[in-house]
Amino acid sequence: MRKLSLIFFSGLFFAVPAAAQDAAPTAPPPDKVELKDTTPAPKPEGPAPDSEPAPPAEPSKANPAPSPVTPETTPAAKAKATEGGAVTNVSGPAVAKDDDSWKFEYHGYIRAPMRVGMGKRVADPMYPNAATGTSLHAPVIPDDQYLSWASNPHNKTDWAELYISLGNSWAKGTVSIQGYDFYQGSFANAASQLGVSDGYIDLTPDLGYENVRLAWRVGSFSNKYGSAGKYDAGEYDTYMFGRIHNSGEALHIDYDIDEENSLWFEHGIGVKKPDPSQFNNARFTMLDHFHVGFKHTEAIQFSAHYMDSWSSEEMRTGAGLETGGFTTPLPTGGNTATSIYDIGDGKMWTAGVDGRFDLGAMGYLYAAYSHVGLKDALTVSRAIEVIHASGGGEFGLGMVDNYLGPSCVGDAAARSPAFYMMGEQCSLGNGGVDTLLAQYEFSLTNFSQMSSGGQKFWGDGPDLYLKLYGMYNKVKSDVDAINGIHKLKYGADLAWSALPWLTAAVRFDRLQPNSRIPEQSFSILSPRLVFKSKWLTREAITLQYSRYMYNKRTCNPVNGMPVNPATGVYTPGQEFCAQPPSSPVPPTGFGASPISQTNMRGAPTFTPDENVFKIEATMWW
C-alpha cells in the first residue's frame, strides 16, 4: 500500500503540470530583493487570545518539539493557506502570480512568562538552622510537561521563534530559528537553544487552470493535522491526527468544484532521525501520510487522515552488567545503556476524521475522532506528534509512557515483573488509543450583531467570549493495570473585553488521568487580567493566579521516606495521589529526580504546588 501511494502521488506531481494549458514560464533569476509588507490581518472573533503555544520541556533527554506557530498559521497567512479541514503548512506563493520579483517575509512569536510557585517548608530536627515557612520556587505542577497528557495552557513555559522567507510567485524558501528557557531569566542551557529548526522550499507552479492549485513542500518541516482552533492548535494545544517532524516532502492539491465547494488532497513521505543515545528506545523512523478534505464556503469543512510511521533499523545493545536479562548500572555507579534490544520492528499509525463548523451567530465548533495504533512502538521515534505525545518510545515523551504504561528496557524475553514497582508489567508499545475531542466558541457581541441582521463581529469592540472544550481517551494496552482505562479532561474559558486595553478572564480545567485511580485527578482555576494597546493588536501582558486543587495531593510515604531505602523501589499504594508526568521537567519540575526517571512511576519526589503566580508577555508578528 505504501509503495502504491508513493508511486501514484509522485507521478501525479509531474503529470498534472504537463497536462495544464498555458503553464507559467520558469521564474527569472533574482535581480532585485525587496522587503515586503507583511502586516497581519486582524484576528477575528473574540478578545486577542494567546497565540498558539509550544515548547515541551525536556531539554536533558530529547530535543523539544518546535512551536506550533508558523507563518502559515497566522491570521495574515490564512488567506493564502491551502484550503480544507487539515491545518497544513504547505503554503501559497510569496507574491501575486503576476509579480516574479523576490521578496522577504518575516514572522515570529514570543512568550516570556515569569512564573513563581508557592510552597511551605516544615521544620526538620536534623537541620535546626534551616529556614521554615513560605517557599518561593520554580513551579512544581503536574501540567508543566508539554509532551504529557496533563498538558494545558494555564502555566506554559517560555518560547520564541523567527521564520524568515524569501520567495516569488513560483518558489519560497523558509528557515526558522527557535528556542526556549531564556538565559536572562534562567541559566545557560545549550539543549534549549534549538537553533535552525526548519528549512524548506515551497513550489507553487501555475497549472493553467483557475480551479486547480498545487503546492509542493520539500525539506525539513513540521506540518500539522487536526488542530481544534480556528488559527491555532486549540485550547489543549495538541493535534488529533499528528504534527509531523521530518525531513521529506508533502504535495498538496486544491480543486474547486464550483464557487462554494472545493476538495483538497495531500500526501507526503519523510524520515526522522532520533537521538542516538543508548538510553533512547527510538530508532530511525520512516513516515507516510495521506489526507483528503471537503470545504463548503467558510461554513463547513470535513477531512480524513491516515498517517503511518515505522522503524526497521538495527538494534542497539549496551555495555554493562546484565542481571536477569537487564542491563544494570555498573558497580561504580556509572551509567549504562537501558534501551530496548529484544523487540521486533516498530509501527505507529493514526487515522480519523474531523469537522469544522462556522455557525454564524451561534459561534464556532470543532469535533474530531482519532485512533492511534501501536505495534512494538517503543522503537518508533517522534516522526508523529499526536494527542500530547511524540512518537512511540523516545525517552518518556511518546505514546507508550504517556498512555500504555512504563516502557520496557533491555531484554524483552527475560523481563521479571518483580523488577518494576509494585510488580507492574512494562509496555513494549502494543495497544491503541481512541480519542474524541471537541471545542466550541461563542461571542456574545457576534451573536447580538448577526442575529439582528448585522455583520460578523471581528473583535474590534467590547465582547464576552466563551470557550468550552474537552478530550476523552480510551486506552488499550499490553500492561494489564492500564488496559481499558479512560482518560478525561474538560474545561471552560470566559473572557470579558471590557476596555480596548483591558480584558478580564478566568479559565477552569478538570483533569482525570486514570479512571481506576480517582486520587490522581486534579483541577485548575486561573483568573487573569490581560493588558494590550487596543482592541485588536499583536501584544499582550497577562497577570494570572492559578489555584491547583488535587483529589489527593501527596502519597503516603513509608517510614517517612518516599521509597524503600534498602531497594530504592516504590511501595504499593504510592500511586494513589497526584502524579508527575511520565517524563518530568528537569531540573526543578514535578518528579524531576534520578529515581523518578527510571520507569518507576509512583510517588512524586516533590509535593506539587497549590498556588502559582505568573506575569507573561506575548507577541506575534
Tab-separated table of C-alpha atoms in Angstrom, residues 263-619:
chain	number	residue	atom	x	y	z
A	263	LEU	CA	-11.792	19.370	-2.472
A	264	TRP	CA	-8.189	19.049	-1.364
A	265	PHE	CA	-5.695	16.198	-1.240
A	266	GLU	CA	-2.310	15.908	0.415
A	267	HIS	CA	0.341	13.214	0.565
A	268	GLY	CA	3.833	13.144	1.983
A	269	ILE	CA	6.777	10.929	2.873
A	270	GLY	CA	9.628	11.605	5.266
A	271	VAL	CA	12.170	10.339	7.760
A	272	LYS	CA	13.057	11.143	11.363
A	273	LYS	CA	16.471	10.560	12.948
A	274	PRO	CA	16.176	10.063	16.722
A	275	ASP	CA	18.613	10.932	19.458
A	276	PRO	CA	21.208	8.131	19.113
A	277	SER	CA	21.689	7.819	22.872
A	278	GLN	CA	21.847	4.275	24.218
A	279	PHE	CA	19.240	5.379	26.730
A	280	ASN	CA	16.758	6.083	23.935
A	281	ASN	CA	14.483	3.287	22.736
A	282	ALA	CA	13.612	5.050	19.456
A	283	ARG	CA	15.334	4.268	16.148
A	284	PHE	CA	15.443	5.696	12.614
A	285	THR	CA	11.809	6.068	11.519
A	286	MET	CA	10.021	6.282	8.158
A	287	LEU	CA	6.836	8.297	7.600
A	288	ASP	CA	3.998	8.118	5.070
A	289	HIS	CA	0.839	10.217	5.368
A	290	PHE	CA	-2.304	10.901	3.318
A	291	HIS	CA	-5.116	13.449	3.809
A	292	VAL	CA	-8.294	14.414	1.988
A	293	GLY	CA	-10.866	17.105	2.689
A	294	PHE	CA	-14.035	18.851	1.559
A	295	LYS	CA	-14.952	22.507	2.109
A	296	HIS	CA	-18.281	24.257	1.631
A	297	THR	CA	-17.683	28.031	1.719
A	298	GLU	CA	-16.329	29.007	5.140
A	299	ALA	CA	-19.197	27.323	6.951
A	300	ILE	CA	-18.419	23.592	6.753
A	301	GLN	CA	-15.185	21.652	6.431
A	302	PHE	CA	-14.573	17.900	6.713
A	303	SER	CA	-11.322	15.990	6.447
A	304	ALA	CA	-9.975	12.444	6.826
A	305	HIS	CA	-6.407	11.458	7.682
A	306	TYR	CA	-4.097	8.444	7.712
A	307	MET	CA	-0.514	8.649	8.969
A	308	ASP	CA	1.912	5.742	9.267
A	309	SER	CA	5.360	5.658	10.878
A	310	TRP	CA	7.585	2.619	11.270
A	311	SER	CA	11.136	1.615	12.253
A	312	SER	CA	13.296	-1.180	10.864
A	313	GLU	CA	16.784	-0.118	11.978
A	314	GLU	CA	19.336	-2.452	13.598
A	315	MET	CA	19.014	-2.805	17.370
A	316	ARG	CA	21.374	-1.002	19.708
A	317	THR	CA	22.895	-3.032	22.532
A	318	GLY	CA	24.688	-1.505	25.504
A	319	ALA	CA	27.630	-2.328	27.695
A	320	GLY	CA	27.395	-3.033	31.415
A	321	LEU	CA	26.362	-5.871	33.658
A	322	GLU	CA	23.374	-7.979	32.702
A	323	THR	CA	21.347	-9.461	35.536
A	324	GLY	CA	18.246	-11.466	34.805
A	325	GLY	CA	18.125	-10.059	31.284
A	326	PHE	CA	18.533	-6.439	32.371
A	327	THR	CA	21.365	-4.078	31.617
A	328	THR	CA	22.076	-2.552	35.029
A	329	PRO	CA	24.349	0.210	36.311
A	330	LEU	CA	27.979	-0.668	36.825
A	331	PRO	CA	29.130	-1.220	40.432
A	332	THR	CA	30.996	2.080	40.240
A	333	GLY	CA	27.705	3.869	39.708
A	334	GLY	CA	28.408	4.742	36.076
A	335	ASN	CA	25.562	4.938	33.585
A	336	THR	CA	24.924	2.138	31.111
A	337	ALA	CA	22.562	1.672	28.214
A	338	THR	CA	18.925	0.969	29.018
A	339	SER	CA	17.380	0.956	25.529
A	340	ILE	CA	15.313	-1.979	24.335
A	341	TYR	CA	17.180	-4.614	22.318
A	342	ASP	CA	14.887	-7.650	22.072
A	343	ILE	CA	11.922	-6.413	20.072
A	344	GLY	CA	10.524	-6.530	16.531
A	345	ASP	CA	10.234	-3.649	14.079
A	346	GLY	CA	8.002	-0.917	15.468
A	347	LYS	CA	4.887	0.619	13.938
A	348	MET	CA	2.690	3.562	14.964
A	349	TRP	CA	-0.200	4.848	12.877
A	350	THR	CA	-3.037	7.320	13.277
A	351	ALA	CA	-6.347	7.651	11.449
A	352	GLY	CA	-9.508	9.644	11.902
A	353	VAL	CA	-11.953	12.310	10.754
A	354	ASP	CA	-12.840	15.832	11.864
A	355	GLY	CA	-15.242	18.640	11.080
A	356	ARG	CA	-15.243	22.440	11.444
A	357	PHE	CA	-18.445	24.425	11.519
A	358	ASP	CA	-18.870	28.185	11.353
A	359	LEU	CA	-22.305	28.525	12.940
A	360	GLY	CA	-22.714	32.220	12.231
A	361	ALA	CA	-24.361	33.923	15.186
A	362	MET	CA	-24.045	30.713	17.225
A	363	GLY	CA	-20.248	30.623	17.042
A	364	TYR	CA	-17.680	28.003	16.006
A	365	LEU	CA	-17.484	24.233	16.588
A	366	TYR	CA	-14.720	21.683	16.026
A	367	ALA	CA	-15.197	17.936	16.597
A	368	ALA	CA	-12.875	15.024	15.830
A	369	TYR	CA	-12.261	11.318	16.356
A	370	SER	CA	-8.865	9.651	16.022
A	371	HIS	CA	-7.343	6.231	16.602
A	372	VAL	CA	-3.660	5.663	17.320
A	373	GLY	CA	-2.489	2.102	16.745
A	374	LEU	CA	0.805	0.777	18.136
A	375	LYS	CA	2.768	-2.411	17.485
A	376	ASP	CA	6.167	-2.781	19.202
A	377	ALA	CA	6.113	1.015	19.037
A	378	LEU	CA	8.892	1.535	21.584
A	379	THR	CA	11.341	1.849	18.675
A	380	VAL	CA	9.297	4.431	16.692
A	381	SER	CA	10.780	7.914	17.016
A	382	ARG	CA	8.888	11.209	17.064
A	383	ALA	CA	8.017	11.471	13.375
A	384	ILE	CA	4.392	11.934	14.511
A	385	GLU	CA	3.388	14.095	17.482
A	386	VAL	CA	-0.208	13.281	18.406
A	387	ILE	CA	-2.565	13.852	21.406
A	388	HIS	CA	0.182	15.229	23.666
A	389	ALA	CA	2.764	12.550	22.856
A	390	SER	CA	5.687	12.498	20.456
A	391	GLY	CA	6.405	9.221	18.676
A	392	GLY	CA	6.230	5.821	20.284
A	393	GLY	CA	9.038	5.435	22.792
A	394	GLU	CA	11.540	8.287	22.504
A	395	PHE	CA	12.649	8.656	26.132
A	396	GLY	CA	9.475	9.237	28.179
A	397	LEU	CA	7.825	11.606	25.729
A	398	GLY	CA	5.968	9.150	23.486
A	399	MET	CA	2.661	7.314	23.334
A	400	VAL	CA	3.962	4.363	25.351
A	401	ASP	CA	4.862	6.203	28.559
A	402	ASN	CA	2.020	8.708	28.223
A	403	TYR	CA	-0.728	6.134	27.647
A	404	LEU	CA	0.269	2.455	27.682
A	405	GLY	CA	2.359	2.290	30.870
A	406	PRO	CA	6.028	2.338	31.885
A	407	SER	CA	8.213	1.406	28.895
A	408	CYS	CA	10.341	-1.733	28.891
A	409	VAL	CA	14.125	-1.745	28.663
A	410	GLY	CA	16.753	-4.382	27.974
A	411	ASP	CA	15.895	-7.980	27.025
A	412	ALA	CA	12.168	-8.434	26.412
A	413	ALA	CA	12.249	-12.222	26.755
A	414	ALA	CA	13.694	-12.194	30.261
A	415	ARG	CA	11.811	-9.350	31.954
A	416	SER	CA	10.816	-10.071	35.526
A	417	PRO	CA	7.705	-8.216	36.753
A	418	ALA	CA	9.306	-8.045	40.210
A	419	PHE	CA	11.897	-5.652	38.786
A	420	TYR	CA	9.237	-2.980	38.375
A	421	MET	CA	7.463	-1.094	41.096
A	422	MET	CA	4.508	-2.858	42.690
A	423	GLY	CA	5.066	-5.838	40.393
A	424	GLU	CA	3.729	-3.895	37.422
A	425	GLN	CA	4.292	-5.023	33.891
A	426	CYS	CA	6.141	-2.842	31.434
A	427	SER	CA	4.960	-1.981	27.928
A	428	LEU	CA	6.590	-2.936	24.640
A	429	GLY	CA	4.342	-0.470	22.848
A	430	ASN	CA	1.423	-2.714	21.886
A	431	GLY	CA	-2.076	-1.309	22.042
A	432	GLY	CA	-4.047	1.702	20.897
A	433	VAL	CA	-5.805	4.883	21.955
A	434	ASP	CA	-9.224	6.071	20.764
A	435	THR	CA	-9.802	9.798	21.230
A	436	LEU	CA	-12.729	12.203	20.981
A	437	LEU	CA	-12.120	15.959	21.107
A	438	ALA	CA	-14.457	18.931	20.782
A	439	GLN	CA	-14.127	22.705	21.090
A	440	TYR	CA	-16.903	25.291	20.966
A	441	GLU	CA	-16.517	29.094	20.875
A	442	PHE	CA	-19.224	31.714	21.369
A	443	SER	CA	-19.072	35.518	21.133
A	444	LEU	CA	-21.926	37.464	22.721
A	445	THR	CA	-21.313	40.559	20.596
A	446	ASN	CA	-21.180	38.463	17.426
A	447	PHE	CA	-24.467	36.785	18.401
A	448	SER	CA	-26.103	40.152	19.007
A	449	GLN	CA	-24.907	41.639	15.708
A	450	MET	CA	-25.628	38.691	13.429
A	451	SER	CA	-28.965	37.720	14.972
A	452	SER	CA	-30.188	41.251	14.292
A	453	GLY	CA	-29.053	41.124	10.659
A	454	GLY	CA	-25.689	42.821	11.105
A	455	GLN	CA	-22.217	41.798	10.032
A	456	LYS	CA	-19.926	39.323	11.715
A	457	PHE	CA	-18.043	40.751	14.704
A	458	TRP	CA	-14.255	40.819	14.271
A	459	GLY	CA	-13.189	41.668	17.796
A	460	ASP	CA	-12.882	45.442	17.500
A	461	GLY	CA	-15.100	46.297	20.470
A	462	PRO	CA	-16.402	45.090	23.855
A	463	ASP	CA	-17.278	41.414	23.993
A	464	LEU	CA	-17.953	38.448	26.261
A	465	TYR	CA	-16.274	35.375	24.771
A	466	LEU	CA	-16.736	31.772	25.942
A	467	LYS	CA	-14.796	28.632	25.011
A	468	LEU	CA	-15.852	25.108	26.007
A	469	TYR	CA	-13.584	22.143	25.285
A	470	GLY	CA	-12.930	18.541	26.257
A	471	MET	CA	-10.925	15.429	25.344
A	472	TYR	CA	-11.713	11.773	26.095
A	473	ASN	CA	-9.306	8.834	25.616
A	474	LYS	CA	-9.863	5.091	25.876
A	475	VAL	CA	-6.654	3.065	26.214
A	476	LYS	CA	-5.865	-0.472	25.092
A	477	SER	CA	-2.500	-1.600	26.477
A	478	ASP	CA	-0.278	-4.644	26.903
A	479	VAL	CA	0.015	-3.630	30.578
A	480	ASP	CA	-2.880	-5.217	32.491
A	481	ALA	CA	-3.125	-2.391	35.036
A	482	ILE	CA	-3.544	0.166	32.242
A	483	ASN	CA	-5.607	-1.788	29.715
A	484	GLY	CA	-9.141	-0.439	29.440
A	485	ILE	CA	-8.701	2.761	31.447
A	486	HIS	CA	-10.358	6.023	30.419
A	487	LYS	CA	-8.824	9.496	30.486
A	488	LEU	CA	-10.948	12.637	30.504
A	489	LYS	CA	-10.246	16.351	30.702
A	490	TYR	CA	-12.558	19.286	30.076
A	491	GLY	CA	-12.822	22.960	30.840
A	492	ALA	CA	-14.059	26.437	30.039
A	493	ASP	CA	-12.515	29.844	29.417
A	494	LEU	CA	-14.583	33.020	29.817
A	495	ALA	CA	-13.122	36.389	28.730
A	496	TRP	CA	-14.658	39.853	29.004
A	497	SER	CA	-13.110	42.546	26.814
A	498	ALA	CA	-14.190	45.476	28.916
A	499	LEU	CA	-11.920	48.192	27.505
A	500	PRO	CA	-9.616	48.473	24.485
A	501	TRP	CA	-6.638	47.942	26.804
A	502	LEU	CA	-8.111	45.524	29.364
A	503	THR	CA	-9.583	42.017	29.298
A	504	ALA	CA	-10.672	40.145	32.437
A	505	ALA	CA	-10.844	36.359	32.124
A	506	VAL	CA	-10.985	33.117	34.066
A	507	ARG	CA	-10.182	29.561	32.988
A	508	PHE	CA	-11.119	26.274	34.694
A	509	ASP	CA	-9.880	22.786	33.802
A	510	ARG	CA	-10.633	19.382	35.291
A	511	LEU	CA	-8.224	16.502	34.560
A	512	GLN	CA	-8.908	12.814	35.279
A	513	PRO	CA	-5.868	10.835	34.033
A	514	ASN	CA	-6.902	7.367	35.276
A	515	SER	CA	-10.495	6.165	35.609
A	516	ARG	CA	-9.384	3.469	38.081
A	517	ILE	CA	-7.480	5.828	40.392
A	518	PRO	CA	-9.571	8.942	41.123
A	519	GLU	CA	-6.920	10.079	43.607
A	520	GLN	CA	-4.797	11.178	40.630
A	521	SER	CA	-7.396	13.685	39.388
A	522	PHE	CA	-6.998	17.427	39.878
A	523	SER	CA	-8.452	20.788	38.819
A	524	ILE	CA	-7.010	24.217	37.977
A	525	LEU	CA	-8.691	27.605	38.340
A	526	SER	CA	-6.881	30.610	36.835
A	527	PRO	CA	-8.294	34.161	36.922
A	528	ARG	CA	-6.264	36.646	34.844
A	529	LEU	CA	-6.065	40.212	33.581
A	530	VAL	CA	-4.795	40.907	30.059
A	531	PHE	CA	-3.401	44.328	29.119
A	532	LYS	CA	-2.950	45.426	25.497
A	533	SER	CA	-2.722	48.628	23.462
A	534	LYS	CA	-6.101	48.374	21.666
A	535	TRP	CA	-8.958	46.014	20.815
A	536	LEU	CA	-7.043	44.242	18.029
A	537	THR	CA	-3.293	44.148	18.453
A	538	ARG	CA	-0.251	41.875	18.399
A	539	GLU	CA	0.917	42.101	22.013
A	540	ALA	CA	-0.457	41.221	25.444
A	541	ILE	CA	0.726	41.388	29.058
A	542	THR	CA	-1.022	38.883	31.344
A	543	LEU	CA	-1.253	38.837	35.153
A	544	GLN	CA	-2.516	35.467	36.435
A	545	TYR	CA	-3.000	33.467	39.608
A	546	SER	CA	-3.587	29.685	39.410
A	547	ARG	CA	-5.066	27.541	42.149
A	548	TYR	CA	-4.363	23.797	41.806
A	549	MET	CA	-6.901	21.560	43.578
A	550	TYR	CA	-5.906	17.891	43.993
A	551	ASN	CA	-8.093	14.927	44.887
A	552	LYS	CA	-5.068	13.724	46.868
A	553	ARG	CA	-2.035	15.962	46.831
A	554	THR	CA	0.627	13.607	48.252
A	555	CYS	CA	1.133	9.875	48.625
A	556	ASN	CA	1.719	8.117	51.927
A	557	PRO	CA	5.463	7.593	52.440
A	558	VAL	CA	6.971	4.503	54.054
A	559	ASN	CA	8.613	5.326	57.400
A	560	GLY	CA	8.760	8.944	56.320
A	561	MET	CA	10.546	8.030	53.063
A	562	PRO	CA	9.025	8.115	49.559
A	563	VAL	CA	10.887	4.888	48.657
A	564	ASN	CA	12.227	1.830	50.404
A	565	PRO	CA	15.777	2.904	51.363
A	566	ALA	CA	17.058	-0.665	51.039
A	567	THR	CA	15.884	-1.285	47.492
A	568	GLY	CA	15.099	2.162	46.109
A	569	VAL	CA	11.764	0.797	44.840
A	570	TYR	CA	8.379	2.437	45.379
A	571	THR	CA	5.979	0.565	47.624
A	572	PRO	CA	2.332	-0.340	46.969
A	573	GLY	CA	-0.128	2.500	47.360
A	574	GLN	CA	2.264	5.229	46.266
A	575	GLU	CA	0.416	5.776	43.001
A	576	PHE	CA	-2.789	6.876	44.740
A	577	CYS	CA	-2.144	10.615	44.570
A	578	ALA	CA	-1.369	13.328	42.001
A	579	GLN	CA	1.308	12.036	39.638
A	580	PRO	CA	4.186	13.780	37.851
A	581	PRO	CA	4.396	13.495	34.048
A	582	SER	CA	5.901	10.317	32.627
A	583	SER	CA	8.898	12.419	31.605
A	584	PRO	CA	9.225	15.256	34.142
A	585	VAL	CA	10.686	18.693	33.534
A	586	PRO	CA	14.263	18.891	34.816
A	587	PRO	CA	15.889	20.194	36.884
A	588	THR	CA	13.128	21.528	39.146
A	589	GLY	CA	9.858	20.143	37.786
A	590	PHE	CA	7.389	17.769	39.421
A	591	GLY	CA	9.095	14.383	39.723
A	592	ALA	CA	12.474	15.623	38.429
A	593	SER	CA	14.909	13.359	40.265
A	594	PRO	CA	17.020	10.335	39.254
A	595	ILE	CA	14.640	7.832	40.864
A	596	SER	CA	11.520	9.293	39.298
A	597	GLN	CA	13.054	8.986	35.837
A	598	THR	CA	13.818	5.244	35.957
A	599	ASN	CA	10.419	3.982	34.765
A	600	MET	CA	9.163	3.751	38.355
A	601	ARG	CA	6.076	5.929	38.072
A	602	GLY	CA	4.944	6.022	41.670
A	603	ALA	CA	5.404	8.537	44.446
A	604	PRO	CA	6.326	12.068	43.470
A	605	THR	CA	9.656	13.402	44.666
A	606	PHE	CA	8.199	16.848	45.406
A	607	THR	CA	4.886	17.981	46.798
A	608	PRO	CA	3.008	19.642	43.919
A	609	ASP	CA	2.185	23.331	44.297
A	610	GLU	CA	-1.282	24.628	45.039
A	611	ASN	CA	-0.509	28.269	44.202
A	612	VAL	CA	1.260	29.655	41.113
A	613	PHE	CA	1.652	33.307	40.083
A	614	LYS	CA	2.526	34.484	36.583
A	615	ILE	CA	3.350	37.682	34.673
A	616	GLU	CA	3.610	36.916	30.963
A	617	ALA	CA	4.418	38.854	27.798
A	618	THR	CA	3.300	37.535	24.404
A	619	MET	CA	3.556	38.970	20.909
